[in-house]
PDB file of C-alpha atoms and ligand atoms in Angstrom:
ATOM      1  CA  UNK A  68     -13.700  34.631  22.724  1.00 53.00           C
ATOM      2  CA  UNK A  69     -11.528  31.255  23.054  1.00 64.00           C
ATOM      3  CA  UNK A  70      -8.428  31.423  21.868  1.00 78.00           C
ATOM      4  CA  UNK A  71      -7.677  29.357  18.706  1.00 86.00           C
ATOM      5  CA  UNK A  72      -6.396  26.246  19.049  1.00 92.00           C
ATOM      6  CA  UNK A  73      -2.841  25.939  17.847  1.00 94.00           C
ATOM      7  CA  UNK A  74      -0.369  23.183  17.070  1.00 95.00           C
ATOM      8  CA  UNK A  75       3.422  23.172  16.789  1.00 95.00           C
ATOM      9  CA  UNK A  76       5.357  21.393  13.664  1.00 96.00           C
ATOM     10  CA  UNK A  77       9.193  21.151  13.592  1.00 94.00           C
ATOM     11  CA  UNK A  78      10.751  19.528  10.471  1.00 93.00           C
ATOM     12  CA  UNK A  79      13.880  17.888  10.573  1.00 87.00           C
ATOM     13  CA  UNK A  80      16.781  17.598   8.212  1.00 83.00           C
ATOM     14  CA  UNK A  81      16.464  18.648   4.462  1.00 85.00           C
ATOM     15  CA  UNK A  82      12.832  18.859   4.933  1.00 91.00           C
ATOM     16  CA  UNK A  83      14.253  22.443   5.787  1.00 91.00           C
ATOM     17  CA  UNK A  84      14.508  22.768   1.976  1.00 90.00           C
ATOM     18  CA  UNK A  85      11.171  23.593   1.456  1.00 91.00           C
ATOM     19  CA  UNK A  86      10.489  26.181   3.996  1.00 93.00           C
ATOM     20  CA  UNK A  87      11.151  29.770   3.392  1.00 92.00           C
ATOM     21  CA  UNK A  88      14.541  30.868   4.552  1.00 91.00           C
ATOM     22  CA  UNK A  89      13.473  32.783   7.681  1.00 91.00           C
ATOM     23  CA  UNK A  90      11.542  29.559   8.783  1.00 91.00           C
ATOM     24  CA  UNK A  91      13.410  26.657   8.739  1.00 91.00           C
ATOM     25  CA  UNK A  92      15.035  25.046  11.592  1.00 87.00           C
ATOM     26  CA  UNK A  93      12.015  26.506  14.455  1.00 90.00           C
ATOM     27  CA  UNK A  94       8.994  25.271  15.262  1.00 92.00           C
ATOM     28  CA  UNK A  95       6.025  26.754  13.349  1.00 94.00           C
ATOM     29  CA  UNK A  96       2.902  27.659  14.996  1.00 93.00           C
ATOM     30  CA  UNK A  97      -0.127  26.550  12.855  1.00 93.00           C
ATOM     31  CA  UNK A  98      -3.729  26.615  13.608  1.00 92.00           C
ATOM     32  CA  UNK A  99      -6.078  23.950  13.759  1.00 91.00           C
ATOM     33  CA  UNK A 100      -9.784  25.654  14.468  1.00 83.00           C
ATOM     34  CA  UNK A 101     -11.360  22.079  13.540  1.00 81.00           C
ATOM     35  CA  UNK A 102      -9.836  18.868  13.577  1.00 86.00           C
ATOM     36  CA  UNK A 103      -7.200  19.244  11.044  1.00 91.00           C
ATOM     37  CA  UNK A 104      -4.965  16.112   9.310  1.00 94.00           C
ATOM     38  CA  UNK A 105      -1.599  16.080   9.788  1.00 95.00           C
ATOM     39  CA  UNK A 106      -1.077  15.621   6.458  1.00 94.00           C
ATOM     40  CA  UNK A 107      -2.835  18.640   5.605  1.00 93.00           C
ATOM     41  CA  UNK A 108      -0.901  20.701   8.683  1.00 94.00           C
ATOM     42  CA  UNK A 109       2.431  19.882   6.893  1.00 95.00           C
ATOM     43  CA  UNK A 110       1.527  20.514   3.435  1.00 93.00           C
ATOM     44  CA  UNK A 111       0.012  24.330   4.499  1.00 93.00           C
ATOM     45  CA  UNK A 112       3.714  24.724   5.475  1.00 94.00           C
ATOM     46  CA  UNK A 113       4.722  24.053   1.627  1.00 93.00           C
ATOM     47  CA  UNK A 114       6.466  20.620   2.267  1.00 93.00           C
ATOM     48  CA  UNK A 115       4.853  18.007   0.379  1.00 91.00           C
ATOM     49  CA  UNK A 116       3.606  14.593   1.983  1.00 89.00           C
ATOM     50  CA  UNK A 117       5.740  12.576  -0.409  1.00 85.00           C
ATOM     51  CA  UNK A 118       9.121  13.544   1.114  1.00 86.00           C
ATOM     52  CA  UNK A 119       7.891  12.653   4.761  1.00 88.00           C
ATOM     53  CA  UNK A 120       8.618   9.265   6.172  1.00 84.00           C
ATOM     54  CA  UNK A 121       7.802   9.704  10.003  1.00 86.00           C
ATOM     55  CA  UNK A 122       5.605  11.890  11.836  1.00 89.00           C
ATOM     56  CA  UNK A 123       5.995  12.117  15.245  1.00 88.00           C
ATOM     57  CA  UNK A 124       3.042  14.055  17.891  1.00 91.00           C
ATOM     58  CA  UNK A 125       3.286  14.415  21.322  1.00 90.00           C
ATOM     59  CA  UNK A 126       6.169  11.534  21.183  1.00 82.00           C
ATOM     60  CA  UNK A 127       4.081   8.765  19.612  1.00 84.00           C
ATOM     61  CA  UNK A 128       4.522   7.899  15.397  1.00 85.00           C
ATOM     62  CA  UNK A 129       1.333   8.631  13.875  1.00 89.00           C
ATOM     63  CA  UNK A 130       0.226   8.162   9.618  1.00 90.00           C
ATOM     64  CA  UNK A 131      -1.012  11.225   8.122  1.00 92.00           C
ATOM     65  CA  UNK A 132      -5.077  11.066   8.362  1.00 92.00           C
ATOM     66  CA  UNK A 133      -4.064  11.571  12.527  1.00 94.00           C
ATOM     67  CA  UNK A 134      -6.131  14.007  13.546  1.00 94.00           C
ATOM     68  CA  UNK A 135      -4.433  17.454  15.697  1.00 95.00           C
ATOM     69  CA  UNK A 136      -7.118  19.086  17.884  1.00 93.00           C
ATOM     70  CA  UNK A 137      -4.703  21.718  19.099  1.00 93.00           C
ATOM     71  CA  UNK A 138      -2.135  21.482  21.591  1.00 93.00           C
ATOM     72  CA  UNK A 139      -0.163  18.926  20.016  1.00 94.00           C
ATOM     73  CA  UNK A 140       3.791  19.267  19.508  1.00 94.00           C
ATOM     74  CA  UNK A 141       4.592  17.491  15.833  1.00 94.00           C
ATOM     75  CA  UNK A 142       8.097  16.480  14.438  1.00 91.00           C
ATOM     76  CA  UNK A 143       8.441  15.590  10.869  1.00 92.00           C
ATOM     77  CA  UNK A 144      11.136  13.470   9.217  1.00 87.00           C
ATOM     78  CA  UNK A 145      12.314  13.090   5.885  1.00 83.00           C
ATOM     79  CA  UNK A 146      13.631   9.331   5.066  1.00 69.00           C
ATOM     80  CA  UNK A 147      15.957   7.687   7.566  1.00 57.00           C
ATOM     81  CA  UNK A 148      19.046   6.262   6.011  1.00 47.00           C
ATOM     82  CA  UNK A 149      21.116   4.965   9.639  1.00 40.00           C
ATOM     83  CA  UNK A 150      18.510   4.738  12.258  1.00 42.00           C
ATOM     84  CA  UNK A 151      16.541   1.580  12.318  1.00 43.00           C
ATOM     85  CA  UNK A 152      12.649   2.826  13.177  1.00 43.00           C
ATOM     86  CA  UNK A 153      11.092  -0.349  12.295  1.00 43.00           C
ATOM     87  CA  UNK A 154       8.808   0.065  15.138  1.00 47.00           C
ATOM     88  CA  UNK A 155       7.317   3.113  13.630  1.00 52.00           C
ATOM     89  CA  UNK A 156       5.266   4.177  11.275  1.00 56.00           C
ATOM     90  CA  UNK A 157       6.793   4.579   7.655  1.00 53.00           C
ATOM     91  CA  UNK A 158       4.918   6.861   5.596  1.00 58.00           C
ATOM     92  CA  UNK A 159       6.321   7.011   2.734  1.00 58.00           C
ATOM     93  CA  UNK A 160       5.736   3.864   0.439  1.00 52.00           C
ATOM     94  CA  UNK A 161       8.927   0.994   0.740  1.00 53.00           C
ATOM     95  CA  UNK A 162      11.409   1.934  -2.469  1.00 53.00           C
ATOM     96  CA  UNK A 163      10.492  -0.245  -5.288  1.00 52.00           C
ATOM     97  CA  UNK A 164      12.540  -3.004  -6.253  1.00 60.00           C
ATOM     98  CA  UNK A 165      12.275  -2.018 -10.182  1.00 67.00           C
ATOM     99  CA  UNK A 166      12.319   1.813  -9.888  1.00 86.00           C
ATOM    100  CA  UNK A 167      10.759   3.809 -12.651  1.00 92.00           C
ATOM    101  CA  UNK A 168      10.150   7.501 -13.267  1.00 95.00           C
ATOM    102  CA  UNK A 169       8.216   9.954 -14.955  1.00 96.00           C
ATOM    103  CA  UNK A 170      10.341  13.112 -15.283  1.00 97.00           C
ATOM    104  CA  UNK A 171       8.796  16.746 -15.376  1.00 96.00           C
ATOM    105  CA  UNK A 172       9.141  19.393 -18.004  1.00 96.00           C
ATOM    106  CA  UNK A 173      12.406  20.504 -16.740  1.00 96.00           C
ATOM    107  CA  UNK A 174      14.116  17.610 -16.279  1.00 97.00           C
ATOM    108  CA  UNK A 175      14.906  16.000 -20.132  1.00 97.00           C
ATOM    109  CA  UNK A 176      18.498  15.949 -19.304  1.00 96.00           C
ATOM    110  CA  UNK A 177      18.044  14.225 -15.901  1.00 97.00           C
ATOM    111  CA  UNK A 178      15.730  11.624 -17.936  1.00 97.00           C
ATOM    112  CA  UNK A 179      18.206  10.746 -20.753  1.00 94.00           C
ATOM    113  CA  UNK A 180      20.872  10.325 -17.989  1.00 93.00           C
ATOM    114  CA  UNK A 181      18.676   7.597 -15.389  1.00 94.00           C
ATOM    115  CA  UNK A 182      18.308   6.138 -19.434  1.00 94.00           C
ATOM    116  CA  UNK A 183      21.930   5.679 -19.331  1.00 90.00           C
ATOM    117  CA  UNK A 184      22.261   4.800 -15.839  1.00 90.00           C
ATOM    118  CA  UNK A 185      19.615   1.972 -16.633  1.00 92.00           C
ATOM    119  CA  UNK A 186      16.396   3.122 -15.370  1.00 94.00           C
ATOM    120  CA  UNK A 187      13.025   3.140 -17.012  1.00 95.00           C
ATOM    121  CA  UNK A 188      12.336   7.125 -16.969  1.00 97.00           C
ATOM    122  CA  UNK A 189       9.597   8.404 -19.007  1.00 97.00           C
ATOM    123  CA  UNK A 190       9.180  12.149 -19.902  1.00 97.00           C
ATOM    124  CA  UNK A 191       7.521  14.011 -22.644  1.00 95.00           C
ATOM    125  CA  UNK A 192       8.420  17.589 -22.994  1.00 94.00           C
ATOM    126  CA  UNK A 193       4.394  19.050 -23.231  1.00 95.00           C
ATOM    127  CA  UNK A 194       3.553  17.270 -20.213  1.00 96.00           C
ATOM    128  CA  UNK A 195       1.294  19.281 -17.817  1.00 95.00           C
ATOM    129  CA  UNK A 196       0.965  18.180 -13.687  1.00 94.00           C
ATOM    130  CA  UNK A 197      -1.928  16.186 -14.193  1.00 94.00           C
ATOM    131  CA  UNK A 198      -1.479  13.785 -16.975  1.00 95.00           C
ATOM    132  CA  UNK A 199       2.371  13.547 -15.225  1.00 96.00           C
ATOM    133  CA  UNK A 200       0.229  12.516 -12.021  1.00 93.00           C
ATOM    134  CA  UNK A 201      -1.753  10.085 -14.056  1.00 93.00           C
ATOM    135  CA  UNK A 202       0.695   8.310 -15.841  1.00 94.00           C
ATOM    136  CA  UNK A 203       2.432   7.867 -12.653  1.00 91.00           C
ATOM    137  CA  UNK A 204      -0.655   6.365 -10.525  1.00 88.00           C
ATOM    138  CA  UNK A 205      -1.143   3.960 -13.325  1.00 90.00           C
ATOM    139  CA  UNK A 206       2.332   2.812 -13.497  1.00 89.00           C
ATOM    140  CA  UNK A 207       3.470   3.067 -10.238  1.00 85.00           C
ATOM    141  CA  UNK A 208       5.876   5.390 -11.384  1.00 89.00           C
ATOM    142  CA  UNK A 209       8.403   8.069  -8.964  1.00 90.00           C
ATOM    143  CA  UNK A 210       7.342  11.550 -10.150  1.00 92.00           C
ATOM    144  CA  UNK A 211      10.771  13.470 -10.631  1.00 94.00           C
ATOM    145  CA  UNK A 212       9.968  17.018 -10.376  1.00 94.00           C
ATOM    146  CA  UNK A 213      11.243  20.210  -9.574  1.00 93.00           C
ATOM    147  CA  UNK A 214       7.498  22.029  -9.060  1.00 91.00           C
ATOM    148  CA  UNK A 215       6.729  21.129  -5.238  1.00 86.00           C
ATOM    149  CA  UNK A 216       3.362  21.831  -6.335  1.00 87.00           C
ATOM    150  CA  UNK A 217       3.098  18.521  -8.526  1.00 89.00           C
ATOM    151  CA  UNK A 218       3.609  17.044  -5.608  1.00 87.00           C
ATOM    152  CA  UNK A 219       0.750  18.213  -3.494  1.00 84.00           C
ATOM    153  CA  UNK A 220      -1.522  16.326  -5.742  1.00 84.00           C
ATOM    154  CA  UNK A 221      -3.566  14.063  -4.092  1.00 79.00           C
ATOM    155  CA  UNK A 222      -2.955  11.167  -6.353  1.00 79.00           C
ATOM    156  CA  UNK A 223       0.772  11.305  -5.911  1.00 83.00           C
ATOM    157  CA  UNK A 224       1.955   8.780  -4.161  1.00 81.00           C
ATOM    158  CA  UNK A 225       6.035   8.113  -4.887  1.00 82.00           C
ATOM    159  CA  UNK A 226       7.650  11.442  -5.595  1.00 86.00           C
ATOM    160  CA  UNK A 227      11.024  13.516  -5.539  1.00 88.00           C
ATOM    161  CA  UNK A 228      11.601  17.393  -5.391  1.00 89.00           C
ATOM    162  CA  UNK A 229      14.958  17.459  -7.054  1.00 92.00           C
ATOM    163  CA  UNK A 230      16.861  20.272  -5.726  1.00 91.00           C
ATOM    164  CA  UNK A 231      20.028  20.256  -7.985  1.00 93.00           C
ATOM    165  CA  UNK A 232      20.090  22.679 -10.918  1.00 95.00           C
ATOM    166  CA  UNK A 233      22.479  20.776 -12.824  1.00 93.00           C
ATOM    167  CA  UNK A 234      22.203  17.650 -14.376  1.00 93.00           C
ATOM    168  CA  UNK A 235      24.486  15.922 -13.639  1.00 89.00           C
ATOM    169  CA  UNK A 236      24.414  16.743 -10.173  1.00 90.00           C
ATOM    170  CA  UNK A 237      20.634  15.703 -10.274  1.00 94.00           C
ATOM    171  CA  UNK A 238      21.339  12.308 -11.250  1.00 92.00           C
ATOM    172  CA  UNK A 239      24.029  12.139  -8.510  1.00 89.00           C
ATOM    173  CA  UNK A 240      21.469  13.774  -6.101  1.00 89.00           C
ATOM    174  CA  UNK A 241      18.934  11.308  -7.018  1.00 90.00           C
ATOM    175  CA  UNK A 242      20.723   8.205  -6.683  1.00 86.00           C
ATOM    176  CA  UNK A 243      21.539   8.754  -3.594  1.00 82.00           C
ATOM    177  CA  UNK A 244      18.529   9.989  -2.393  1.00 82.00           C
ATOM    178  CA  UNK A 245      16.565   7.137  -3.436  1.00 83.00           C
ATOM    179  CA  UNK A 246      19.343   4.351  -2.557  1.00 79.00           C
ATOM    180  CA  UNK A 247      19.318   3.512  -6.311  1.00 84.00           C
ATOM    181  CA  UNK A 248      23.148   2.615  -5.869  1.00 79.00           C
ATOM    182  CA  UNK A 249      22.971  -1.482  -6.547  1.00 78.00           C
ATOM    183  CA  UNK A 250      20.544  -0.601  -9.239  1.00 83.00           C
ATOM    184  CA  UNK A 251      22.717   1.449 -11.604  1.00 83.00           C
ATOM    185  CA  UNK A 252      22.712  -0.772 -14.848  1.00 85.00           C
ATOM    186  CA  UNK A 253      24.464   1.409 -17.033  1.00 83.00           C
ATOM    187  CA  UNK A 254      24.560   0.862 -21.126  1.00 84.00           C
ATOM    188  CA  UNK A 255      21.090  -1.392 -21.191  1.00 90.00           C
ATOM    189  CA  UNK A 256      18.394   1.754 -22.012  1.00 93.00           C
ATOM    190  CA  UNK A 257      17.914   4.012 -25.312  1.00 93.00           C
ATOM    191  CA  UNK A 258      18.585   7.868 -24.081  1.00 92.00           C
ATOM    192  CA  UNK A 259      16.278   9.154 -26.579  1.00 94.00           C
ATOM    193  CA  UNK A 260      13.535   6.687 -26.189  1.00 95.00           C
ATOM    194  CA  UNK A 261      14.128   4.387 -22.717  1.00 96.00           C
ATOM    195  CA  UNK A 262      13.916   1.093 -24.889  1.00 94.00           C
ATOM    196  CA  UNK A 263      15.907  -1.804 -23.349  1.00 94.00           C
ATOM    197  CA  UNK A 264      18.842  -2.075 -25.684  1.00 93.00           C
ATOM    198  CA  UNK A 265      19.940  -4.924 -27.876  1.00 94.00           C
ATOM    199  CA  UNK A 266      23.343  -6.520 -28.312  1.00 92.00           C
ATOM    200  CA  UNK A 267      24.205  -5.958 -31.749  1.00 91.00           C
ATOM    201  CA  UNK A 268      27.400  -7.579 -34.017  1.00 90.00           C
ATOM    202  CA  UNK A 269      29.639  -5.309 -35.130  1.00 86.00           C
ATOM    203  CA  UNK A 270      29.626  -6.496 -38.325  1.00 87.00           C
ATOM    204  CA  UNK A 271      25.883  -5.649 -38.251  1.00 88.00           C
ATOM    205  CA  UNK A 272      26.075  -2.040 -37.916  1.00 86.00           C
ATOM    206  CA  UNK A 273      29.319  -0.985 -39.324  1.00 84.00           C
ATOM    207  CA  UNK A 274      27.984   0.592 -41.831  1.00 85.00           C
ATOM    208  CA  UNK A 275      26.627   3.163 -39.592  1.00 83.00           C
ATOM    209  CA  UNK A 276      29.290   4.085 -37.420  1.00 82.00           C
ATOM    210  CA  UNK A 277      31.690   6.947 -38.030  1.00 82.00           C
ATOM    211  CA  UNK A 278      34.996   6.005 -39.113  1.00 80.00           C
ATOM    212  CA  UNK A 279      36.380   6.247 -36.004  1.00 78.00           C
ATOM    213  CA  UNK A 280      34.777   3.823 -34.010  1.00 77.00           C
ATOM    214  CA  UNK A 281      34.965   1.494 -36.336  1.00 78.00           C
ATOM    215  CA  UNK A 282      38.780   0.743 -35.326  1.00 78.00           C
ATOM    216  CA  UNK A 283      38.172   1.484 -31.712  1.00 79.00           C
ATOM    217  CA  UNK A 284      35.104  -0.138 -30.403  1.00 81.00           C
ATOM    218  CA  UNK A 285      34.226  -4.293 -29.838  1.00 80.00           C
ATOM    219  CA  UNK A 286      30.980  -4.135 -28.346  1.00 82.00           C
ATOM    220  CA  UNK A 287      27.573  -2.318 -29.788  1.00 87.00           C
ATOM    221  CA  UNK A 288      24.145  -2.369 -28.980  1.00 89.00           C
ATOM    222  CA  UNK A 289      21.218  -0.780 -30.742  1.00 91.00           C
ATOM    223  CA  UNK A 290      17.816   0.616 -29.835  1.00 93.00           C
ATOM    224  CA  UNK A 291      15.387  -1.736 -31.203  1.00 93.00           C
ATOM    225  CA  UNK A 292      12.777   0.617 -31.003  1.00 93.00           C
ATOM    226  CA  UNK A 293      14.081   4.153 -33.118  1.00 93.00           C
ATOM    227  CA  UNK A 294      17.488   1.884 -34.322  1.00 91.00           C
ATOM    228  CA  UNK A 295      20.290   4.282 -32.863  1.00 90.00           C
ATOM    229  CA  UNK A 296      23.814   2.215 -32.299  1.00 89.00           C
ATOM    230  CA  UNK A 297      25.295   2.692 -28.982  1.00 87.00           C
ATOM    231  CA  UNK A 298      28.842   2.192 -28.430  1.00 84.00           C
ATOM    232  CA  UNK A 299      31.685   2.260 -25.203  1.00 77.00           C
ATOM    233  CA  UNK A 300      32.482   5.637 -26.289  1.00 73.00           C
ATOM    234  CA  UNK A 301      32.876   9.623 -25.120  1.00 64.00           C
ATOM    235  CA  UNK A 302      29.418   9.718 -24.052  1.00 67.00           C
ATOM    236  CA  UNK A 303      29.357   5.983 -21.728  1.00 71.00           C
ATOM    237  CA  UNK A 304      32.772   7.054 -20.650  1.00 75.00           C
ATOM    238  CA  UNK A 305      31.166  10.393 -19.321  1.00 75.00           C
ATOM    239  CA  UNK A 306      28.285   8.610 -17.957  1.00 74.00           C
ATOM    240  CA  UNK A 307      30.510   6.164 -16.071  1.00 75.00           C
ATOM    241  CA  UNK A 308      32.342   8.977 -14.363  1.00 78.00           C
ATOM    242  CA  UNK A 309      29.572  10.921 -13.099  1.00 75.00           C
ATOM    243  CA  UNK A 310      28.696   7.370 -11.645  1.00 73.00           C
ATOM    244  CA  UNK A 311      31.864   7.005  -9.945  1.00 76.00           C
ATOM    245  CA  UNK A 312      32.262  10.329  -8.732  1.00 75.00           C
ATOM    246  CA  UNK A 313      29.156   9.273  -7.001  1.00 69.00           C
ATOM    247  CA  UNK A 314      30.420   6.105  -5.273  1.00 64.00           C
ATOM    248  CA  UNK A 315      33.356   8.239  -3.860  1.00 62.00           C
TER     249      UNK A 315
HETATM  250 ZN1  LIG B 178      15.596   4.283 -28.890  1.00 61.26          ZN
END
């Protein structure tokens, strides 16, 4: 009997991230017994078609639905940042020029902080995969996830494995990762509900602020959506130095 027809896939830089530890950084030997995508070669290895930008066989930049017949060396990129590749083939869809999100179950805390950085995130916290997947097809929406699985799905188009366990490290993690950097807008959404905020006199809603602020702040705005007043203090002051500490 023939031997089976093999291909070799190599994945470069965090890409790494989704491979098992024993596995990353070497070439992995997969077979292809029929004609086999390359998008479907790379996502048996666990690493989903969302986070690859450039797919290189046999030294020529293919799109996914290339076909390996065995034989074939592959090398798989995750988003260039420095290298101009213009020439090639980008796979994964241009960043939008009005991101938006759709968070995943474990990510509430990453969604209320994109809120405060100024971008439309949307995340419910009984959402399963698929209706996740759905609203995001019909709002061209970036899944932010930290199941790799949701990301397999073969609606999803614009998607983001976030890797940080912490919060505020996400948010820090995604920004960059996405380029959102000229985006940030910070103090213009609702944390609890993503509304575009209001400005508000102070006179208007002085009634409802703690004593406290009352002396100390000038400027207010208010959800106009569930009504919560948002002020320049503790919490904007926090935001705005987890947003420096990422321009540094
Ligand atoms: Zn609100």
């Amino acid at each position: 009997m023939a031997e089976r027809p093999t291909c070799e896939l190599r994945f470069y830089e965090e890409l790494n991230d989704f491979l098992p530890a024993q596995e990353r950084k070497r070439a992995a030997t997969i077979p292809v017994d029929r004609a086999r995508s390359v998008k479907d070669a790379i996502e048996s290895l666990g690493v989903p078609h969302t986070e690859v930008d450039l797919v290189i066989v046999d030294g020529r930049s293919v799109d996914f639905a290339h076909l390996l017949r065995g034989g074939e060396r592959v090398a798989v990129y995750p988003v260039f940042e420095a290298l101009d590749i213009a020439p090639l083939v980008r796979l994964r869809p241009r960043a939008l020029r009005d991101p938006r999100f759709v968070a995943d179950t474990h990510l509430g805390k990453l969604a209320r902080h994109l809120r405060m950085a100024g971008f439309d995130t949307l995340y419910g916290n009984d959402w399963d995969g698929e209706r996740i997947a759905g609203i995001a097809a019909r709002e061209r929406r970036t899944i932010l996830t930290r199941d790799k699985g949701l990301l397999r799905r073969r609606a999803v188009e614009r998607g983001y494995w976030v890797r940080a366990d912490e919060s505020e490290a996400q948010l820090g993690e995604v920004v960059r990762a996405l380029q959102l950097e000229s985006l940030l807008a910070p103090f213009t959404r609702c944390r609890e509900c993503n509304t575009p905020l209001e400005d508000v006199p102070r006179a208007a809603v002085l009634d409802r602020l703690p004593g406290k602020v009352r002396g100390l702040y000038e400027r207010f705005k208010r959800c106009p959506t569930c009504e919560r007043v948002y002020w320049e203090g503790s919490h904007f002051e926090r935001m705005k130095g987890v947003l420096a500490r990422l321009h540094a």
